[in-house]
CSV table of C-alpha atoms and ligand atoms in Angstrom, one decimal:
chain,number,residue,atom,x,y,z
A,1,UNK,CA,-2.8,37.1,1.6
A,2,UNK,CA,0.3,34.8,0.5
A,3,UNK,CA,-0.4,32.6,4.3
A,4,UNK,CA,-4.3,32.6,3.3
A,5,UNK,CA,-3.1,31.3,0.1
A,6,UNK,CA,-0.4,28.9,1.5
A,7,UNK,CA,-3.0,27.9,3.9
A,8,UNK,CA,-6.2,27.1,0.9
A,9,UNK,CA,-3.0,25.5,-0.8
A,10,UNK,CA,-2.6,22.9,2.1
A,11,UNK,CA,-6.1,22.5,2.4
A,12,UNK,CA,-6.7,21.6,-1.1
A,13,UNK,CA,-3.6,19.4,-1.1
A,14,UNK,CA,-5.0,17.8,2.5
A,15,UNK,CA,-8.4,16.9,0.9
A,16,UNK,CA,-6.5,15.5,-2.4
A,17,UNK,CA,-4.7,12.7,-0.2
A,18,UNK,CA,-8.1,12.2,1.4
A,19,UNK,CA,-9.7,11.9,-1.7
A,20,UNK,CA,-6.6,9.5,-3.0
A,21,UNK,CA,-5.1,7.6,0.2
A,22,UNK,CA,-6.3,4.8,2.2
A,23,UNK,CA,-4.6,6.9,4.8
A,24,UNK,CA,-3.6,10.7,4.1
A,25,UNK,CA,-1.1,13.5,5.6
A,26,UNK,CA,-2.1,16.7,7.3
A,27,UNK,CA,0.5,19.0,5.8
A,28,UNK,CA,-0.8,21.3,8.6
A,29,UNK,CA,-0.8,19.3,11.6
A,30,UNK,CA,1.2,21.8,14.1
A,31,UNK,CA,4.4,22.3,11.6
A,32,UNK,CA,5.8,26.0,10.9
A,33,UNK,CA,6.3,24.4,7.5
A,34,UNK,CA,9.7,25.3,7.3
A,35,UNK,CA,10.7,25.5,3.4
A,36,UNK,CA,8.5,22.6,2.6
A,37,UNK,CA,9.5,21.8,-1.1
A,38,UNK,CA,6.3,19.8,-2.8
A,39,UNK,CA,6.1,17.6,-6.1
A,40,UNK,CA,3.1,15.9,-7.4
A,41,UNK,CA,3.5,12.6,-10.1
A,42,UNK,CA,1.6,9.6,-11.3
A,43,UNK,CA,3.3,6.9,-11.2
A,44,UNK,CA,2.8,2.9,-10.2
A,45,UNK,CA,-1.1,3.4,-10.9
A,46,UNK,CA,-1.4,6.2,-8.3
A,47,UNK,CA,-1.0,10.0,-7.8
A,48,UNK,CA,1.7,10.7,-5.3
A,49,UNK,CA,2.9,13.5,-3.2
A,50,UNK,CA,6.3,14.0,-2.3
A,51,UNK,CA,6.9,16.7,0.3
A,52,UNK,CA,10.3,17.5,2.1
A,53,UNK,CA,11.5,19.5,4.5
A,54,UNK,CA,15.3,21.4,4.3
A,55,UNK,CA,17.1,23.8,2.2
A,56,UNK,CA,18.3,21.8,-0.8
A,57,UNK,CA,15.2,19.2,-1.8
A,58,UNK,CA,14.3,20.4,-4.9
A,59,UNK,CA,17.3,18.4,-6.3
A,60,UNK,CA,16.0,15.1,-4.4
A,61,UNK,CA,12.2,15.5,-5.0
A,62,UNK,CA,13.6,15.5,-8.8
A,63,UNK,CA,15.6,12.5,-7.6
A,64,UNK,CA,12.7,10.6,-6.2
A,65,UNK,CA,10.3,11.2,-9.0
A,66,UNK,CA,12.9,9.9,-11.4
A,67,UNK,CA,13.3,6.6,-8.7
A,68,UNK,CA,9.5,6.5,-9.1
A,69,UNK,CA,9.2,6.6,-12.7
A,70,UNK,CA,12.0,3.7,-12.8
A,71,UNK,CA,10.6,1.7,-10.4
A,72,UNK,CA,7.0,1.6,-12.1
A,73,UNK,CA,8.3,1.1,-15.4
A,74,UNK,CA,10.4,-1.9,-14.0
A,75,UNK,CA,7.4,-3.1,-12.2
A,76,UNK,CA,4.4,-2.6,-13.6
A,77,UNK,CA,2.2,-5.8,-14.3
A,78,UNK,CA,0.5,-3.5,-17.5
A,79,UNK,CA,3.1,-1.7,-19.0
A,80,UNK,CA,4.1,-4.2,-21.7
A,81,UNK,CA,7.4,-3.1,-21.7
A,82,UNK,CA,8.4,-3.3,-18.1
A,83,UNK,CA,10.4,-5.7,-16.6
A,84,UNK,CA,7.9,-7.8,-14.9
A,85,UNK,CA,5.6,-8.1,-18.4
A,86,UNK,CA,9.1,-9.5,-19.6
A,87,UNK,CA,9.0,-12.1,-16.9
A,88,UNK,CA,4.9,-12.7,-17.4
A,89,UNK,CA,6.1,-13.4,-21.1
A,90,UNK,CA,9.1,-15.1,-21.4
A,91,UNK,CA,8.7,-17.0,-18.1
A,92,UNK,CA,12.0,-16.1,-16.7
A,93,UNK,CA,14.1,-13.4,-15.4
A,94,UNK,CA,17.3,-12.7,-13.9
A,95,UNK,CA,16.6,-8.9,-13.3
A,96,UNK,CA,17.8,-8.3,-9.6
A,97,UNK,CA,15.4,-5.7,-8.8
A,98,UNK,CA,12.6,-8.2,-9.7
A,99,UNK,CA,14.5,-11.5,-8.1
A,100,UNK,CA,14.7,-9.7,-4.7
A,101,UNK,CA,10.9,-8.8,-4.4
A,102,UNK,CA,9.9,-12.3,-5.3
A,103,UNK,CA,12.0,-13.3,-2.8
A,104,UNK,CA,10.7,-11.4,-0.1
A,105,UNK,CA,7.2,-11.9,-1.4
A,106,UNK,CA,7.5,-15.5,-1.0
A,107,UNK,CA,8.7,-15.2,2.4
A,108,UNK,CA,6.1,-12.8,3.8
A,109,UNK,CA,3.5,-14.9,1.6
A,110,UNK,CA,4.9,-17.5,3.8
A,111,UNK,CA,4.4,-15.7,6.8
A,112,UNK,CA,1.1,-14.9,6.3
A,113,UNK,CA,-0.3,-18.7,5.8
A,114,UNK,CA,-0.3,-17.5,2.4
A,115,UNK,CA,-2.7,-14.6,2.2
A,116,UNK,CA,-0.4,-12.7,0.2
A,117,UNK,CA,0.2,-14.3,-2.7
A,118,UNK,CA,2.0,-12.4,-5.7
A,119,UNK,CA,1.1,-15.6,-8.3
A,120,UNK,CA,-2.8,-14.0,-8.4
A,121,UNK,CA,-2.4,-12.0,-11.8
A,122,UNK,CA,-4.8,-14.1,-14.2
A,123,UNK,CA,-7.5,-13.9,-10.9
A,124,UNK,CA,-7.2,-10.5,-11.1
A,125,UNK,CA,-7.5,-10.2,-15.1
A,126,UNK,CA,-10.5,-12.4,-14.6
A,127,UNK,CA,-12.4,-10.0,-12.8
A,128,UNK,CA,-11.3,-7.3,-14.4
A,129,UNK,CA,-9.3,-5.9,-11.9
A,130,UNK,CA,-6.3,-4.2,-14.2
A,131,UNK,CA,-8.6,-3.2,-17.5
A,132,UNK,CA,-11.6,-2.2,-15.6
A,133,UNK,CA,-13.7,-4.6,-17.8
A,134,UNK,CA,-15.5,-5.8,-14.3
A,135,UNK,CA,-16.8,-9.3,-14.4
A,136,UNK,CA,-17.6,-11.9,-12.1
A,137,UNK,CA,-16.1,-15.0,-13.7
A,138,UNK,CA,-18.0,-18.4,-13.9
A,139,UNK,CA,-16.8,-20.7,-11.0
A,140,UNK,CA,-14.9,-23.0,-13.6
A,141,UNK,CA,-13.2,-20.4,-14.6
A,142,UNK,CA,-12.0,-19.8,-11.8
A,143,UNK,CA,-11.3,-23.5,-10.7
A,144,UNK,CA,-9.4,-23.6,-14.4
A,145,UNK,CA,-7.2,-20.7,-13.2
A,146,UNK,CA,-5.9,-22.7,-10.1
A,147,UNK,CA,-4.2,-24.6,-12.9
A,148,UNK,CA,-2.1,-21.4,-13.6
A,149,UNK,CA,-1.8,-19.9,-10.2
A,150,UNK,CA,0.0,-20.8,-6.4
A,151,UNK,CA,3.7,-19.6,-5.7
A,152,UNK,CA,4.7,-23.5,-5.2
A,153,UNK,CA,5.1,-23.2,-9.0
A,154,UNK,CA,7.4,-20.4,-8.5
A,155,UNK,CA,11.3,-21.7,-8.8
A,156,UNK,CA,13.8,-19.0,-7.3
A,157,UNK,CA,17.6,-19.4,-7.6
A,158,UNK,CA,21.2,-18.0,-7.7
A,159,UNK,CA,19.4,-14.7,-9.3
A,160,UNK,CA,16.9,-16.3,-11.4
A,161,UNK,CA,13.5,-16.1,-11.3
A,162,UNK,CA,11.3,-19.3,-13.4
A,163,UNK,CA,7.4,-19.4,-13.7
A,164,UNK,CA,5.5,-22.4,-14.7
A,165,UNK,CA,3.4,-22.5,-18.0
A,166,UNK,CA,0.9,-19.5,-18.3
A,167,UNK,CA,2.2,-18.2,-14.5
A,168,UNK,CA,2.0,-14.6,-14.1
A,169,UNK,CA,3.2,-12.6,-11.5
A,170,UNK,CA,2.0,-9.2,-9.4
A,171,UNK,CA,3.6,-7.2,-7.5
A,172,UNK,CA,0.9,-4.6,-6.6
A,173,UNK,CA,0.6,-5.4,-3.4
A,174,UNK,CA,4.3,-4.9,-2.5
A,175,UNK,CA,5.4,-2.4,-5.1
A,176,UNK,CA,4.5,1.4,-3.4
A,177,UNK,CA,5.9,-0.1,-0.1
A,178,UNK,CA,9.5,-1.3,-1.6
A,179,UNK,CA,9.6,2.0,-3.4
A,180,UNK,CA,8.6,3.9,0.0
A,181,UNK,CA,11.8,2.3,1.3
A,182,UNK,CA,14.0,3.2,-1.3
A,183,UNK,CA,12.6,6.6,-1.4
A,184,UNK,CA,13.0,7.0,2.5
A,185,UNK,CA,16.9,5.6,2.2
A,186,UNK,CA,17.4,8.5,-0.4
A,187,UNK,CA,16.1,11.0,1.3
A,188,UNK,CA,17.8,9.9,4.3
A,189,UNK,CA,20.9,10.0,2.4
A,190,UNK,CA,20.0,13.5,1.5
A,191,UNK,CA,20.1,14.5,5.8
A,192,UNK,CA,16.3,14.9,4.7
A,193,UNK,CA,13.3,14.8,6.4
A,194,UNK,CA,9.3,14.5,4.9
A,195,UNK,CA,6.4,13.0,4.5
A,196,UNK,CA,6.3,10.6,1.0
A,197,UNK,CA,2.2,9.8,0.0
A,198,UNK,CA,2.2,7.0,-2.4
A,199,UNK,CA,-1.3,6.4,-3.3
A,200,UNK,CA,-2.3,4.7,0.0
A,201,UNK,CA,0.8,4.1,1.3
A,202,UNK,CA,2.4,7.0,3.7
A,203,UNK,CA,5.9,7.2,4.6
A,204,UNK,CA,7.4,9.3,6.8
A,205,UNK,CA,11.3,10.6,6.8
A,206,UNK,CA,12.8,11.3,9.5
A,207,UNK,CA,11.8,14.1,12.3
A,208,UNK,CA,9.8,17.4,11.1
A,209,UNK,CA,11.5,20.3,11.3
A,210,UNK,CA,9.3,21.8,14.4
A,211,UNK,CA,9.8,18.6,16.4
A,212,UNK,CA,5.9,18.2,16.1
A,213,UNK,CA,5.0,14.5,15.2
A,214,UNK,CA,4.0,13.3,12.1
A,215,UNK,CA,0.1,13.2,11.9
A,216,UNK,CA,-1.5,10.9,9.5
A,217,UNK,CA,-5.2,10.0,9.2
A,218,UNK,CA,-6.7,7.3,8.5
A,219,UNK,CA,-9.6,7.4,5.7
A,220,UNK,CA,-13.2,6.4,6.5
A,221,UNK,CA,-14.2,3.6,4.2
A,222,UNK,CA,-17.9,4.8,3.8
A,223,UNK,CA,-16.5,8.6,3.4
A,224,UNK,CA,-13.0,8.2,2.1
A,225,UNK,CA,-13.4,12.6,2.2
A,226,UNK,CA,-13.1,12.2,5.9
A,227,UNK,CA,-10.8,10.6,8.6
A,228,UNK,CA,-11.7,7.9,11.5
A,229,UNK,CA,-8.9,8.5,13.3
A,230,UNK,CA,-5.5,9.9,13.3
A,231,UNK,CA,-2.3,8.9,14.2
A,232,UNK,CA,0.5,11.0,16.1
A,233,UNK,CA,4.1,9.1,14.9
A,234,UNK,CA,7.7,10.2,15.0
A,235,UNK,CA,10.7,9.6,13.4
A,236,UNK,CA,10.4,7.2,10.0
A,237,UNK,CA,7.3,5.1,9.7
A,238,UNK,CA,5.4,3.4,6.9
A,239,UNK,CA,1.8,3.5,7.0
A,240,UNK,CA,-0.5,1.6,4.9
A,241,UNK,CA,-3.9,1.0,4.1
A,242,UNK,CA,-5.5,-1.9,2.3
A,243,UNK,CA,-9.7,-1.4,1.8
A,244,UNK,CA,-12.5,-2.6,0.3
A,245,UNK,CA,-13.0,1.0,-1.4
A,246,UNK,CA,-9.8,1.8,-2.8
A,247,UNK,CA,-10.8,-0.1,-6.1
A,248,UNK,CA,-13.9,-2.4,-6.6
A,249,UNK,CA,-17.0,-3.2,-8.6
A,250,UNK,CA,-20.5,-3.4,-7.6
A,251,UNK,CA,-23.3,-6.5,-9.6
A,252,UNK,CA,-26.5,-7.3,-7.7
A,253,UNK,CA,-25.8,-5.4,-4.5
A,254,UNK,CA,-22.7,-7.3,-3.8
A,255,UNK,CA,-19.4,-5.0,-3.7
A,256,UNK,CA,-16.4,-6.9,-5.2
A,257,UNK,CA,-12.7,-5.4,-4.2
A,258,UNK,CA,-9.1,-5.5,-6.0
A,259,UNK,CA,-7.6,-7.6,-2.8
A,260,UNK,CA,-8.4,-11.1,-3.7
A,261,UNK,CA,-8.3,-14.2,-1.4
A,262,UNK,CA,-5.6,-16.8,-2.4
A,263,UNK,CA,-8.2,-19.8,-1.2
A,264,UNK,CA,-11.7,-19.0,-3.2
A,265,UNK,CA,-9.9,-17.0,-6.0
A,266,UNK,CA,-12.6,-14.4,-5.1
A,267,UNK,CA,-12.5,-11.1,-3.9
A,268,UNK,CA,-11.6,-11.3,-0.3
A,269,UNK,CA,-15.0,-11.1,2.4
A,270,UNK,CA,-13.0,-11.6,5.9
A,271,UNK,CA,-15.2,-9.0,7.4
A,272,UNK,CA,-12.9,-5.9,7.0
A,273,UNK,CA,-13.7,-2.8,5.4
A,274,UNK,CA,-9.5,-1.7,5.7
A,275,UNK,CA,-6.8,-2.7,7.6
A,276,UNK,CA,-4.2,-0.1,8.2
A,277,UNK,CA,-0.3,-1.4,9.0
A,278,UNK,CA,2.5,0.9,10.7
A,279,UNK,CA,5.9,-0.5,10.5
A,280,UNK,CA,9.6,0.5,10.2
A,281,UNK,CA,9.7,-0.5,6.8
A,282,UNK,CA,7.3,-0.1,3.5
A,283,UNK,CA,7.4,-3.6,1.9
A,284,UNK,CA,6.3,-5.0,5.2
A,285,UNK,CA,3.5,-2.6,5.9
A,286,UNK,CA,2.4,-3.0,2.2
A,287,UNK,CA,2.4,-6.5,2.2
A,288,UNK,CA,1.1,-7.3,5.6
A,289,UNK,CA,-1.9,-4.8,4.9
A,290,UNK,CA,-3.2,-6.8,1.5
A,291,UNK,CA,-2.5,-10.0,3.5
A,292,UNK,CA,-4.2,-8.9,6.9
A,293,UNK,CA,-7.2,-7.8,4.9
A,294,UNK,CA,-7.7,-11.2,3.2
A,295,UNK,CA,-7.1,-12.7,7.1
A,296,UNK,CA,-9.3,-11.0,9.1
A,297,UNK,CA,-9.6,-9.4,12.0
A,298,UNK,CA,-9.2,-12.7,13.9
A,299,UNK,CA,-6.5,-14.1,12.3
A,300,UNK,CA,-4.9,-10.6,11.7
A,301,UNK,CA,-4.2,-9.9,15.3
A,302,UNK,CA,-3.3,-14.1,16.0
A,303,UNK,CA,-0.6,-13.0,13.2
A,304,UNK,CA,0.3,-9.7,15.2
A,305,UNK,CA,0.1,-11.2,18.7
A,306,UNK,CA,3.0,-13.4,16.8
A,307,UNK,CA,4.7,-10.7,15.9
A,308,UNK,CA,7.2,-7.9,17.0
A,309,UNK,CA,7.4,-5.6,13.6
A,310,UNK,CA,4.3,-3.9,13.1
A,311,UNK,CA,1.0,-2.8,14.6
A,312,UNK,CA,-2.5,-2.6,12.5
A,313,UNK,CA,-5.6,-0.5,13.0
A,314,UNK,CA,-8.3,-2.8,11.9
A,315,UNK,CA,-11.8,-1.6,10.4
A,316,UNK,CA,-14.7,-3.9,10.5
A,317,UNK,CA,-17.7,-4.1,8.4
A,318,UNK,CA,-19.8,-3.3,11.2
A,319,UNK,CA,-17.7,0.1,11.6
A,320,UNK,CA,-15.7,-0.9,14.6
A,321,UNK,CA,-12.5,0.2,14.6
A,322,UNK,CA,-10.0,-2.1,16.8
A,323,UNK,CA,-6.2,-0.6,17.1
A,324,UNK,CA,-3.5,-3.3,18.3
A,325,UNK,CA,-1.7,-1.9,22.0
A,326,UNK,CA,1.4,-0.3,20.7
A,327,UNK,CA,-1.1,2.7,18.8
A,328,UNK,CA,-3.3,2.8,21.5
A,329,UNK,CA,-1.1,6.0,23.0
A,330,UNK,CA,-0.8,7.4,19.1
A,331,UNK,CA,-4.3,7.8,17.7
A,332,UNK,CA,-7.0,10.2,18.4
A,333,UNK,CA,-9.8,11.7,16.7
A,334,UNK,CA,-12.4,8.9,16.9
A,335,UNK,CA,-13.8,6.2,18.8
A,336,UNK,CA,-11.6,3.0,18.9
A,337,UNK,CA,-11.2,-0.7,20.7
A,338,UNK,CA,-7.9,-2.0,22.0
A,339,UNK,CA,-7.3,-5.3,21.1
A,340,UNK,CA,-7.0,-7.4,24.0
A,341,UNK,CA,-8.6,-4.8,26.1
B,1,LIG,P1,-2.8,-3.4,-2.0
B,1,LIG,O1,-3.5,-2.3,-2.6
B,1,LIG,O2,-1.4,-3.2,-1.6
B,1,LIG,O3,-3.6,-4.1,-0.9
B,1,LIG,O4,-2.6,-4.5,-3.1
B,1,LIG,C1,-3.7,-5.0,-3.9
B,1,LIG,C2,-3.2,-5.4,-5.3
B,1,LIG,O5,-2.3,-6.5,-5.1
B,1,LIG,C3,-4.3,-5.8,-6.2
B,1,LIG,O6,-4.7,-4.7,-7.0
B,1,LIG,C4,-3.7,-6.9,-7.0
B,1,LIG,O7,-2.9,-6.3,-8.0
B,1,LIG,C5,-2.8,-7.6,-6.0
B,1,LIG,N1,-3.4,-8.6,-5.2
B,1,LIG,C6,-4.7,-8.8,-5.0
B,1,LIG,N2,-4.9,-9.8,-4.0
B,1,LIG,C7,-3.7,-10.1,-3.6
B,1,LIG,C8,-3.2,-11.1,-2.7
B,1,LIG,N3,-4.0,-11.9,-2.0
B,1,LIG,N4,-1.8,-11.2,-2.6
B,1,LIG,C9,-1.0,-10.5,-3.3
B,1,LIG,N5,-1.4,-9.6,-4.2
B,1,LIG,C10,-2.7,-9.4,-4.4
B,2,LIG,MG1,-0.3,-4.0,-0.1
């Protein structure tokens, strides 16, 4: 009875991260589930699911959900009182936390020809995107807006962070991954090891008790209940998906998402339905998903092939999936193209 129950209980908890991830965590794949210890929050806009393996996690899941809670109340672009709305308002910061995300933001905005572009806030409020009041602004709106927006009216430095007039800043493409990290340091700390589901980013800790890997799948964006694929990892990844169905908005037929696209100010249309990014560290993943997904498929894997840090599982309009080399060896479950293959 109790491993029929234990068993539903996975189940249930399998098909809630399918329900709530862009990728999701099969608490069952091939573990004894040695003294799992769970804990469920909302925090950063997102249900999460902290699970760890080892004798004495109570006392960090407690940790990490109190690391959570901090980290969205210093970062949340809607809570009036966080540290970011402070920035937004006053127009300057010196908060360190805050200072070092810009910082990297700009760098991997950088990086990615701009795609990811944390200046985007007032696009976003446009449309709708953080009240839920969907819209599709007028295009002089939106050519007003570029008044307001582009991170070359960002000034960083020596710890201080300056926006020009009506500049505001988000960090939702970024947040869940940095938090990942310091969430994965923790519980690496701790001599931990688990699997960490932020919304739609997964990170794993460390090696599961049973030596099995890791097995994360990766949602299918016309039946986010199901998985395409699913990948077989070891040791501590971060695995993130950005789609066109996490959050969006439907007028005339036309399906506008959350990710936006830095040059039209418009929800981004590059052809992708999700990109999925597995890397060694959670910002990166986070960010490189929300900027591959503006990219493209084309200019996504120009932007890997450049690369040394990550790999992407890239899922087209058309329902092709195309996996870069390094996860060719790693997924299963469904059909998939190599790129370069
Ligand atoms: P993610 O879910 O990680 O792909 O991040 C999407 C969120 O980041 C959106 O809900 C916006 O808050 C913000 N965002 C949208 N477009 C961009 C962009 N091009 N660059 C950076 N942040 C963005
Ligand atoms: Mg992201």
């Amino acid at each position: 009875m109790r491993r029929i129950g234990t068993r539903l209980l996975a189940a249930l908890l399998s098909a809630l991260l399918c329900a709530l991830c862009g990728c999701g965590f099969f608490p069952e794949g091939g573990t004894k589930d040695v003294s799992a210890h769970e804990r469920t929050l909302f925090a950063m806009d997102t249900e999460m699911d902290l699970r760890l393996y080892g004798d004495e996690d109570e006392a960090c899941l407690a940790e990490l959900a109190e690391l959570l809670t901090r980290l969205d109340r210093q970062l949340s672009v809607t809570d009036p009182d966080s540290a970011l709305s402070a920035l937004n308002g006053a127009g300057a910061s010196e908060d360190e936390t805050l200072c070092a995300l810009v910082s990297r933001s700009l760098e991997l905005g950088a990086r990615t020809g701009g795609a990811l572009d944390i200046s985007l806030y007032p696009v976003s409020l446009a449309w709708g995107f953080t009240t839920g009041t969907y819209q599709v602004p007028a295009e002089e709106e939106l050519e007003a807006l570029r008044g307001i927006t582009g991170i070359d009216r960002l000034k960083l430095s020596a710890g201080r962070v300056e926006l020009a007039e009506g500049m505001k800043l988000d960090l939702g493409a970024v947040a869940k991954g940095y938090a990942a990290d310091l969430c994965r340091a923790l519980a690496e700390e701790r001599g931990l090891s688990g699997v960490l589901a932020l919304g739609g980013n997964i990170q794993t800790v460390g090696r599961k008790p049973d030596g099995s890997p890791w097995i994360i799948g990766i949602q299918d964006p016309d039946n986010p209940g199901k998985f395409i694929l699913t990948l077989s990892l070891t040791g501590s990844r971060a695995v993130v998906t950005s789609g066109d169905y996490q959050r969006y908005f439907e007028r005339d037929g036309v399906r506008y998402c959350h990710i936006l696209d830095p040059e039209t100010l418009r929800p981004a249309q590059s052809g992708l339905r999700s990109v999925t990014v597995v890397a060694g560290e959670g910002f990166l993943a986070d960010g490189l998903a929300t900027a591959l997904f503006v990219l493209g498929p084309e200019k996504g894997l120009e932007l890997w092939r450049a690369s040394s840090d990550f790999e992407a599982v890239f899922v087209a309009a058309d329902g092709t999936v195309t996996v870069t080399p390094g996860l060719k060896e790693l997924v299963s479950g469904g059909t998939f193209e190599v790129a370069g293959e």
